[in-house]
Coordinates of C-alpha atoms in Angstrom, one line a residue:
Chain A
M1 CA 121.0 13.1 182.8
I2 CA 122.2 13.2 178.7
R3 CA 120.5 11.9 176.4
V4 CA 121.7 11.6 172.9
E5 CA 119.1 10.2 170.0
S6 CA 120.5 9.8 166.2
L7 CA 123.0 12.4 166.1
T8 CA 124.0 13.8 163.0
K9 CA 126.7 16.0 161.9
S10 CA 127.9 17.0 158.9
Y11 CA 130.7 19.5 157.3
G12 CA 129.7 19.4 153.5
D13 CA 130.4 16.0 152.1
Q14 CA 132.1 15.3 155.8
L15 CA 130.1 12.8 158.0
A16 CA 131.2 14.6 161.4
V17 CA 128.6 12.2 163.7
D18 CA 127.2 9.6 162.3
R19 CA 123.7 8.5 164.4
L20 CA 125.0 8.7 166.9
S21 CA 122.9 7.6 170.6
F22 CA 123.7 7.3 173.8
A23 CA 123.2 8.1 177.5
V24 CA 124.8 9.0 180.4
E25 CA 123.4 8.7 184.0
R26 CA 123.5 11.3 187.1
G27 CA 126.6 11.0 188.7
E28 CA 128.4 8.9 186.1
V29 CA 131.9 10.6 184.9
V30 CA 132.4 9.2 181.1
G31 CA 135.6 8.8 178.9
F32 CA 134.6 9.8 175.2
L33 CA 137.8 8.4 173.2
G34 CA 138.6 8.1 169.6
P35 CA 141.2 8.9 167.2
N36 CA 141.5 12.5 165.4
G37 CA 138.3 13.4 163.9
A38 CA 136.2 10.9 165.2
G39 CA 133.5 13.3 166.1
K40 CA 134.6 13.8 169.9
S41 CA 134.3 17.9 169.8
T42 CA 131.7 18.1 167.0
T43 CA 129.7 16.0 169.8
M44 CA 130.4 18.1 172.1
K45 CA 129.3 21.3 170.6
M46 CA 125.9 20.1 170.1
L47 CA 125.5 19.0 173.3
T48 CA 126.4 22.1 174.5
G49 CA 124.2 23.9 172.5
F50 CA 127.1 25.5 169.9
L51 CA 126.4 23.5 167.3
H52 CA 122.9 22.6 165.7
P53 CA 122.9 19.3 164.3
D54 CA 122.0 18.1 161.4
R55 CA 119.2 15.4 162.8
G56 CA 118.9 13.8 165.7
E57 CA 118.7 15.5 169.4
V58 CA 120.5 16.0 172.5
E59 CA 118.2 15.7 176.0
I60 CA 120.5 17.0 179.3
A61 CA 118.4 17.0 182.1
G62 CA 115.4 16.7 180.7
V63 CA 115.4 19.6 178.6
R64 CA 116.0 19.3 174.7
V65 CA 119.1 21.5 174.6
D66 CA 118.5 24.4 171.7
P67 CA 121.4 27.2 170.7
E68 CA 118.4 29.8 170.7
D69 CA 116.6 28.9 174.1
P70 CA 118.9 29.9 177.5
E71 CA 116.9 28.0 179.2
T72 CA 118.0 24.5 177.7
K73 CA 121.7 25.6 178.6
R74 CA 121.6 26.5 181.8
S75 CA 122.5 22.7 183.4
V76 CA 125.9 22.8 181.0
G77 CA 129.3 24.3 181.8
Y78 CA 131.8 23.7 179.3
L79 CA 135.6 23.6 179.0
P80 CA 136.2 23.4 174.8
E81 CA 138.8 21.9 173.5
T82 CA 140.4 25.4 172.3
T83 CA 140.2 27.0 175.8
A84 CA 139.6 30.3 173.9
L85 CA 139.2 32.9 176.8
Y86 CA 139.8 36.9 175.5
P87 CA 143.2 37.1 176.0
R88 CA 143.0 41.3 177.1
M89 CA 140.7 40.7 180.5
R90 CA 142.0 39.8 183.8
V91 CA 140.8 36.6 185.5
A92 CA 138.7 38.4 188.0
D93 CA 136.5 40.8 185.3
Y94 CA 136.7 37.7 183.1
L95 CA 134.7 35.4 185.9
G96 CA 132.5 38.4 186.8
F97 CA 131.1 38.5 183.1
V98 CA 130.2 35.1 183.1
A99 CA 128.2 35.4 186.6
R100 CA 127.0 38.2 184.7
L101 CA 126.0 36.3 182.3
R102 CA 125.2 33.4 184.2
R103 CA 123.2 35.2 186.6
A104 CA 119.8 33.7 186.5
D105 CA 121.2 30.9 188.7
L106 CA 123.6 32.6 191.0
V107 CA 122.2 33.4 194.3
Q108 CA 125.2 34.9 195.8
P109 CA 127.5 35.5 192.4
R110 CA 130.2 37.5 194.3
Q111 CA 130.7 34.2 196.7
A112 CA 130.5 32.0 193.7
I113 CA 133.8 34.3 192.3
E114 CA 135.6 33.1 194.7
K115 CA 134.6 29.8 196.0
V116 CA 135.8 28.8 192.0
I117 CA 139.1 31.0 192.3
E118 CA 139.4 29.1 195.7
E119 CA 138.8 25.6 193.8
C120 CA 140.6 26.2 190.7
G121 CA 144.0 27.4 192.7
L122 CA 143.7 30.8 191.1
G123 CA 144.1 32.8 194.2
G124 CA 146.5 35.3 193.6
W125 CA 146.1 35.6 190.0
E126 CA 142.7 37.5 189.8
Q127 CA 144.2 40.6 188.9
K128 CA 146.5 39.1 186.0
R129 CA 146.0 39.0 182.2
I130 CA 144.5 35.9 180.8
G131 CA 147.4 36.2 177.9
H132 CA 149.6 36.9 180.2
L133 CA 149.1 33.4 181.8
S134 CA 150.6 30.3 181.4
K135 CA 148.5 26.9 179.3
G136 CA 147.8 25.6 182.6
Y137 CA 146.6 28.3 184.6
R138 CA 144.7 29.0 181.2
Q139 CA 142.9 26.0 181.3
R140 CA 141.8 26.5 185.3
V141 CA 140.0 29.6 184.0
G142 CA 138.4 27.8 181.6
L143 CA 137.4 25.2 183.9
A144 CA 136.6 28.2 187.1
Q145 CA 133.9 29.7 184.5
A146 CA 132.7 26.2 183.5
L147 CA 132.0 25.7 187.1
L148 CA 131.1 28.9 188.1
A149 CA 127.2 28.5 188.3
D150 CA 127.7 24.6 189.7
P151 CA 126.1 23.1 186.9
P152 CA 125.2 19.5 187.6
V153 CA 126.4 18.4 184.1
L154 CA 129.9 18.8 182.9
I155 CA 131.3 18.5 179.4
L156 CA 135.3 18.9 179.4
D157 CA 136.7 18.6 175.5
E158 CA 140.1 17.3 176.2
P159 CA 141.1 19.4 179.3
T160 CA 144.3 18.3 179.9
S161 CA 145.8 18.6 176.5
G162 CA 149.0 20.6 176.3
L163 CA 149.6 21.0 180.3
D164 CA 152.7 19.7 181.9
P165 CA 152.8 16.7 184.0
A166 CA 151.8 18.3 187.4
E167 CA 149.0 20.1 186.0
I168 CA 147.8 17.2 184.3
H169 CA 148.3 15.3 188.0
R170 CA 146.2 18.2 190.0
M171 CA 143.5 18.5 186.5
R172 CA 143.1 14.9 187.0
M173 CA 142.7 15.0 190.5
R174 CA 140.1 17.8 190.0
I175 CA 138.3 16.3 188.1
R176 CA 137.7 13.0 189.5
E177 CA 136.8 15.2 192.5
L178 CA 133.6 16.9 190.5
G179 CA 132.7 13.6 189.2
R180 CA 131.9 12.9 192.9
S181 CA 129.1 15.6 192.5
K182 CA 128.4 15.9 188.8
T183 CA 127.7 14.3 185.6
V184 CA 130.9 14.6 183.9
L185 CA 131.7 13.7 180.0
L186 CA 135.1 13.8 179.3
S187 CA 137.4 13.9 175.9
T188 CA 140.6 13.3 175.7
H189 CA 143.2 11.4 173.9
V190 CA 145.2 10.5 177.2
L191 CA 143.9 6.4 177.9
S192 CA 145.7 6.2 181.0
E193 CA 143.3 9.6 181.8
I194 CA 140.0 7.2 181.3
Q195 CA 141.4 4.6 183.4
E196 CA 142.2 6.9 186.3
V197 CA 139.0 8.8 186.4
C198 CA 136.3 7.2 184.3
R199 CA 134.3 4.0 185.3
R200 CA 133.0 3.4 181.6
V201 CA 133.7 4.8 178.5
I202 CA 132.4 5.6 175.2
I203 CA 134.7 4.9 171.8
L204 CA 133.9 6.5 168.8
A205 CA 135.7 6.7 165.5
N206 CA 134.1 7.7 162.4
G207 CA 131.4 9.8 164.3
R208 CA 130.3 6.2 165.0
L209 CA 129.8 4.8 168.7
V210 CA 131.8 0.8 168.3
A211 CA 131.9 0.7 171.7
D212 CA 130.6 1.3 175.5
G213 CA 131.3 0.1 178.6
T214 CA 133.5 -0.6 181.6
P215 CA 136.9 -0.9 180.8
L216 CA 137.4 -3.9 182.9
S217 CA 133.7 -5.5 180.4
L218 CA 135.5 -3.7 177.2
G219 CA 138.5 -5.6 178.3
E220 CA 136.9 -9.1 178.4
A221 CA 136.1 -8.8 175.1
E222 CA 139.6 -9.5 174.4
R223 CA 141.1 -12.5 173.6
P224 CA 143.5 -13.3 176.9
A225 CA 147.1 -13.4 177.1
L226 CA 149.8 -14.2 179.4
Q227 CA 153.8 -13.1 179.9
V228 CA 156.1 -15.9 180.5
T229 CA 159.9 -15.5 180.4
L230 CA 161.9 -18.4 180.7
S231 CA 165.2 -19.8 180.3
G232 CA 166.7 -23.3 179.4
G233 CA 168.3 -23.3 175.8
E234 CA 167.1 -23.4 172.3
G235 CA 163.4 -24.2 170.6
I236 CA 161.4 -22.7 173.5
E237 CA 159.8 -20.7 171.1
A238 CA 158.5 -24.1 169.1
A239 CA 157.5 -25.8 172.2
L240 CA 155.1 -23.2 173.3
G241 CA 153.6 -23.0 170.4
G242 CA 153.4 -26.9 170.2
L243 CA 150.8 -26.4 173.2
A244 CA 147.6 -27.1 172.1
E245 CA 146.2 -24.5 174.3
V246 CA 148.1 -21.5 172.6
R247 CA 147.2 -19.7 169.6
T248 CA 150.5 -17.9 168.7
V249 CA 153.8 -17.1 170.5
R250 CA 155.6 -13.4 170.5
P251 CA 158.8 -13.6 171.0
R252 CA 159.6 -10.4 173.5
G253 CA 163.2 -10.1 173.7
R254 CA 166.4 -12.0 175.3
D255 CA 168.4 -10.2 178.2
D256 CA 171.5 -10.4 179.1
R257 CA 171.3 -13.4 180.8
G258 CA 169.9 -15.6 178.3
R259 CA 166.2 -15.7 179.7
V260 CA 163.7 -15.0 176.7
G261 CA 160.4 -13.4 177.2
F262 CA 157.0 -14.0 175.3
T263 CA 153.3 -13.1 175.1
L264 CA 151.5 -16.4 174.3
E265 CA 147.9 -15.4 173.0
V266 CA 145.8 -18.5 174.5
E267 CA 142.4 -19.6 174.2
D268 CA 142.1 -20.0 178.4
R269 CA 144.6 -18.5 180.5
Y270 CA 144.2 -20.8 183.3
D271 CA 144.8 -23.9 181.1
A272 CA 147.1 -22.0 179.1
A273 CA 149.4 -21.0 182.4
L274 CA 148.9 -25.1 183.9
A275 CA 150.4 -26.3 180.1
V276 CA 153.1 -23.7 180.1
V277 CA 154.1 -24.6 184.2
E278 CA 154.1 -28.5 183.0
L279 CA 156.0 -28.0 179.9
A280 CA 159.1 -26.0 181.5
A281 CA 159.0 -28.9 183.9
R282 CA 159.2 -31.7 181.6
Q283 CA 161.5 -29.7 179.7
G284 CA 164.2 -28.7 182.4
W285 CA 163.4 -24.5 181.9
S286 CA 163.9 -22.3 184.4
L287 CA 160.9 -20.2 184.3
F288 CA 161.4 -16.7 186.4
E289 CA 157.9 -15.1 185.2
L290 CA 154.5 -16.2 184.2
K291 CA 151.5 -14.0 184.5
H292 CA 148.2 -12.7 182.8
E293 CA 148.6 -9.6 180.4
L294 CA 145.4 -7.5 181.2
P295 CA 143.8 -6.2 178.4
S296 CA 145.1 -2.5 178.0
L297 CA 142.7 0.1 176.7
E298 CA 145.4 0.9 174.2
R299 CA 144.3 -2.2 172.6
I300 CA 140.9 -2.3 173.1
F301 CA 140.4 1.1 171.2
L302 CA 143.1 0.1 168.0
R303 CA 141.1 -2.8 167.9
H304 CA 137.4 -0.9 167.8
T305 CA 138.9 1.5 166.0
E306 CA 141.2 0.1 163.5
S307 CA 138.5 -2.3 162.6
Q308 CA 136.1 0.6 162.1
A309 CA 139.3 2.3 160.0
A310 CA 139.3 -0.8 157.9
A311 CA 135.3 -1.1 157.4
R312 CA 135.5 2.3 156.2
D313 CA 138.1 1.4 153.8
G314 CA 136.1 -1.9 152.2
E315 CA 133.1 0.8 151.9
S316 CA 134.7 2.8 150.1
E317 CA 135.9 0.7 147.9
Chain B
M1 CA 118.3 41.4 178.4
R2 CA 120.6 40.4 181.3
A3 CA 123.0 38.9 179.0
T4 CA 122.6 41.9 176.6
L5 CA 123.9 44.6 179.2
A6 CA 126.4 41.6 180.8
I7 CA 127.8 41.7 176.9
L8 CA 127.8 45.8 176.4
R9 CA 129.7 46.0 179.5
R10 CA 132.4 43.3 179.0
E11 CA 132.9 44.9 175.1
L12 CA 133.1 48.7 176.9
G13 CA 135.9 47.7 178.8
G14 CA 137.4 45.9 176.0
Y15 CA 137.3 48.9 173.8
L16 CA 138.5 51.5 177.0
D17 CA 141.4 48.8 177.4
S18 CA 142.5 48.8 173.8
A19 CA 144.9 51.4 171.5
V20 CA 142.7 51.3 168.8
F21 CA 139.7 53.4 170.7
W22 CA 142.1 56.1 172.3
V23 CA 144.1 56.6 169.0
A24 CA 140.6 56.5 167.3
L25 CA 139.7 58.9 170.2
F26 CA 142.5 61.3 169.0
L27 CA 142.6 61.3 165.4
F28 CA 138.7 62.0 165.0
V29 CA 139.3 65.3 167.5
S30 CA 141.5 66.6 166.2
L31 CA 140.9 66.3 162.6
L32 CA 137.6 67.1 162.9
H33 CA 139.2 70.7 164.2
A34 CA 141.2 70.6 161.9
V35 CA 138.9 70.1 158.9
F36 CA 136.6 72.7 160.5
F37 CA 138.6 75.1 161.2
F38 CA 141.0 75.1 158.1
I39 CA 139.5 73.6 155.0
G40 CA 135.3 73.5 155.7
I41 CA 133.9 71.5 152.6
P42 CA 135.5 72.3 149.6
V43 CA 134.0 69.7 147.1
G44 CA 130.9 68.8 146.4
E45 CA 127.3 70.2 146.1
V46 CA 126.9 72.3 148.7
R47 CA 130.5 74.0 149.4
L48 CA 131.7 75.6 152.9
P49 CA 134.1 77.4 153.8
S50 CA 136.1 76.9 156.7
F51 CA 135.3 78.4 160.2
W52 CA 138.3 80.8 160.2
A53 CA 137.8 81.4 156.4
G54 CA 133.6 82.4 156.4
R55 CA 133.4 83.6 160.2
V56 CA 129.7 82.3 159.9
A57 CA 128.9 81.2 163.5
S58 CA 127.4 77.4 162.1
M59 CA 128.8 74.5 162.8
D60 CA 127.1 72.5 159.8
S61 CA 130.4 71.5 157.8
A62 CA 131.4 69.9 160.8
F63 CA 128.5 68.0 160.5
A64 CA 129.0 67.4 156.7
W65 CA 132.3 65.7 157.4
L66 CA 130.6 63.9 160.3
P67 CA 129.6 60.2 157.3
L68 CA 133.2 60.3 155.9
F69 CA 134.4 60.1 159.5
Y70 CA 131.8 57.4 160.7
S71 CA 133.2 55.5 157.2
L72 CA 136.7 54.9 159.1
L73 CA 135.9 55.5 163.1
A74 CA 132.6 52.6 162.7
P75 CA 134.5 49.7 161.5
A76 CA 137.7 50.6 163.3
L77 CA 134.9 49.8 166.5
T78 CA 133.3 46.6 165.2
M79 CA 136.0 44.9 162.9
G80 CA 137.3 42.5 165.8
S81 CA 133.4 42.7 167.3
W82 CA 132.9 39.0 165.7
A83 CA 135.9 38.8 163.3
S84 CA 138.6 38.1 166.5
E85 CA 135.9 36.1 168.5
R86 CA 135.7 33.6 165.5
R87 CA 139.2 33.5 164.3
S88 CA 140.1 32.9 168.6
G89 CA 137.4 30.4 169.1
T90 CA 136.0 32.8 172.4
D91 CA 132.7 32.8 170.6
E92 CA 132.1 29.1 171.7
I93 CA 132.2 29.7 175.7
L94 CA 130.0 32.8 174.9
L95 CA 127.6 31.1 172.8
T96 CA 127.4 28.1 174.9
Q97 CA 126.2 30.6 177.7
P98 CA 122.4 30.4 178.4
L99 CA 121.6 33.4 175.6
R100 CA 120.5 33.8 172.2
T101 CA 122.6 34.9 169.1
R102 CA 120.7 37.9 169.2
D103 CA 121.6 39.5 172.9
A104 CA 125.4 38.9 171.7
V105 CA 124.2 40.7 168.8
L106 CA 122.6 43.5 170.6
G107 CA 125.3 43.7 173.6
K108 CA 128.1 44.2 170.7
F109 CA 125.9 47.2 168.6
L110 CA 125.1 48.7 171.8
A111 CA 128.7 48.9 173.3
A112 CA 130.0 50.4 169.8
W113 CA 127.5 53.3 169.1
V114 CA 127.4 54.4 172.9
L115 CA 131.2 55.0 172.4
L116 CA 130.9 56.2 169.0
V117 CA 128.1 58.1 170.5
F118 CA 131.0 59.3 172.8
L119 CA 133.2 59.5 170.8
T120 CA 131.1 62.3 168.0
A121 CA 130.0 64.3 171.6
V122 CA 133.9 64.9 173.0
A123 CA 134.7 66.1 169.3
V124 CA 131.6 68.2 168.8
G125 CA 131.4 69.8 171.7
P126 CA 134.1 71.7 172.6
L127 CA 133.9 72.9 168.7
A128 CA 129.8 74.2 169.3
W129 CA 131.5 76.4 172.4
V130 CA 134.2 77.7 170.9
V131 CA 131.7 79.1 168.2
S132 CA 129.2 79.8 170.5
Q133 CA 131.6 82.1 172.6
L134 CA 132.1 84.0 169.1
G135 CA 129.2 84.0 167.1
P136 CA 125.6 83.3 168.0
L137 CA 125.5 79.9 167.1
D138 CA 121.8 78.7 166.7
W139 CA 121.8 75.5 169.3
G140 CA 118.5 74.0 167.9
T141 CA 120.9 73.5 164.5
V142 CA 123.8 71.9 166.9
W143 CA 121.1 69.1 169.1
G144 CA 119.6 68.5 165.6
G145 CA 122.9 67.5 163.9
L146 CA 123.7 65.7 167.0
F147 CA 120.2 63.8 167.0
G148 CA 121.3 63.1 163.0
A149 CA 124.5 61.7 163.6
T150 CA 123.6 59.5 166.6
M151 CA 121.1 57.9 164.0
L152 CA 123.9 57.4 161.3
A153 CA 126.6 56.0 164.4
A154 CA 124.2 53.6 164.8
V155 CA 123.3 52.8 161.0
C156 CA 127.5 52.4 160.5
V157 CA 127.8 50.9 163.5
S158 CA 125.4 47.7 162.5
V159 CA 127.4 47.7 158.7
G160 CA 130.8 47.5 160.8
L161 CA 128.8 44.9 163.1
L162 CA 127.6 42.6 159.3
T163 CA 130.8 42.6 158.1
S164 CA 132.9 41.4 160.9
S165 CA 130.4 37.9 161.4
L166 CA 131.4 37.9 157.3
V167 CA 135.1 37.2 157.7
R168 CA 137.4 35.8 160.1
E169 CA 140.3 38.9 160.0
D170 CA 139.6 41.8 162.0
L171 CA 141.4 44.0 158.7
V172 CA 139.6 42.3 156.2
A173 CA 136.3 43.6 158.3
F174 CA 137.5 47.1 158.7
L175 CA 138.5 47.5 155.0
L176 CA 134.8 45.7 154.2
A177 CA 133.0 48.1 156.1
S178 CA 135.1 51.1 155.4
V179 CA 134.5 50.4 151.4
V180 CA 130.9 49.7 151.9
L181 CA 130.5 52.9 153.7
I182 CA 132.0 55.4 152.0
G183 CA 130.7 54.4 149.0
L184 CA 127.6 54.9 150.4
W185 CA 128.3 58.1 151.3
S186 CA 130.2 59.1 147.6
L187 CA 127.1 58.1 145.9
G188 CA 126.4 61.8 146.9
F189 CA 128.8 62.6 144.3
L190 CA 126.8 60.9 141.6
V191 CA 122.7 61.6 142.1
R192 CA 123.4 65.0 139.9
L193 CA 124.7 62.3 137.0
L194 CA 122.3 59.4 137.4
P195 CA 119.2 58.7 135.7
A196 CA 116.2 60.0 138.1
P197 CA 115.3 56.3 139.2
L198 CA 119.1 55.6 139.6
A199 CA 119.1 58.3 141.3
E200 CA 116.3 58.3 143.7
A201 CA 117.6 54.3 144.1
A202 CA 120.8 55.9 145.3
W203 CA 119.6 58.1 148.0
Y204 CA 117.5 55.4 149.2
A205 CA 120.3 53.3 149.7
S206 CA 122.3 55.9 151.3
P207 CA 122.1 56.5 155.2
A208 CA 124.7 59.5 154.7
L209 CA 122.7 61.1 152.6
H210 CA 119.9 61.1 154.6
F211 CA 121.5 62.7 156.9
L212 CA 123.4 65.5 154.8
E213 CA 120.1 66.5 153.7
S214 CA 118.3 67.2 156.9
G215 CA 120.3 65.7 159.8
A216 CA 123.5 68.0 159.4
R217 CA 121.6 70.7 158.9
G218 CA 120.0 70.5 162.3
V219 CA 116.9 69.9 160.4
F220 CA 114.5 67.3 162.3
D221 CA 112.8 64.9 159.9
A222 CA 110.4 61.8 161.4
R223 CA 110.6 59.9 158.1
D224 CA 114.7 59.8 158.3
V225 CA 114.3 58.1 161.9
V226 CA 111.9 55.6 160.4
Y227 CA 114.7 55.1 157.6
H228 CA 117.6 54.7 159.5
G229 CA 115.6 52.4 162.0
L230 CA 114.7 50.4 159.3
F231 CA 117.9 50.6 158.1
L232 CA 119.1 49.0 161.3
F233 CA 117.0 46.9 162.4
A234 CA 117.9 44.7 158.7
A235 CA 121.4 45.0 159.7
L236 CA 121.1 43.5 162.9
I237 CA 118.6 40.7 161.8
L238 CA 121.1 40.2 159.3
N239 CA 123.8 40.0 161.7
T240 CA 121.8 37.7 164.2
L241 CA 120.7 35.3 161.1
L242 CA 124.9 35.4 160.1
V243 CA 126.4 34.4 163.3
G244 CA 123.1 32.1 164.0
A245 CA 123.4 30.5 160.2
R246 CA 127.4 29.5 161.4
R247 CA 126.2 27.7 164.0
W248 CA 124.9 25.3 161.2
R249 CA 127.9 24.9 159.5
S250 CA 130.9 25.2 160.9

């Protein structure tokens, strides 16, 4: 549904997007992840036909996107990062304006407007000026305009940024619901959002694609870890470190009853778990907790983006 | 075309909803009446007495003031057209809709032009009626003047839009367009002083001078239509290119 081929864009000397290629299939909800300045928004601006790429191309629904060709922009609904809407316009007037711009895709514009007002929870707010709305409601209006013509592809640039927790929850539920019928590309800083909403994640750093897969498959590339909590005197850390199955031991602190916690980086989590249990039995320690630590998206994210930053620093030296 | 009309309609709604428009309407109508009845044209090549002093049933002095008024009114209407879209980021949703840059340029142009012509009609109409009650007004010259004013309004609006697409601040766009338009108008004072080739160049550069030579006197000149048409076309094309070019850079 979305195909990006060697997309490149620079602002002056600054390379924002560097030979980026990826594809998103129909019905996928894909999270677009990356630190600030990674090129997420720039990529989205090119996907939606706001910016021309320097090189490369974008194809959406089988049509090459051209900012000057209206036909090529019809399949996309877009919520930009800034959600900049005309502050003096009333909600209903604004949606009416977008409906007139999208007239070719709307059989019954009035019904379409009523439908998105209902879907986005804007009932009763139609006559309010957009500038008088809270950030959460402005975001709803932004989403409503993106959904108005019922496009098959939605591109949402940080749709939950600046919202309160209840509003974030509602927006996530809405996006998950939309993912049932649409192809969604969603950028965010919030990693839990990806885990909650997306089945696939694409990580960008310095304008390049550094990882692409399900959160689970990306996690498998990580070294496994165990969390253990024990009590039984001194020398626990050294003894754990002495196990052949354990690579590193990281203390997590001691509680008021003298229990100490460690995170162990291991080769094989099952072998290591067995070794820890046997060691504890031999030493007479009390074992309170032993669990596999799933690699968090934070770790995956940091590993990919930090290695990229290190590579870039290396290049520039 | 549909997109152009949608944008025209939105922009018109925006104008009618803004204080700038109503202040401009009030100031323009009252100041044009004041200068017509009490001041006339006190400077320049062709000086005209005020209506009460001259007691001639003619609208010439009102039309002669229009270029200067337009030099402030057109920039006031167009200053935010692109500058505020760009500053606030609203152009991002606008230009990712299924439309071409030129549709948006044309929609914004038409909205400001329609309003400026409307303002002119509201200001000149009552004047013409009063004059016609007091003396034998030649309505042909009034219609000729209004036609010329319509063309001049289009050109002034296109200059205002152009400067608005160059900057991010409304006020800067306003000042820039006003300086350009007043500069073009004031070339009229220099034409006499310049050597012949330069004077000719100045005349070609200035839409206001074309208007003052023919339209303002109620004369219809087909060459003026071509001149204003070309000027307008060039300004709108340049505007489209400038807005389009930002989508390569920004």
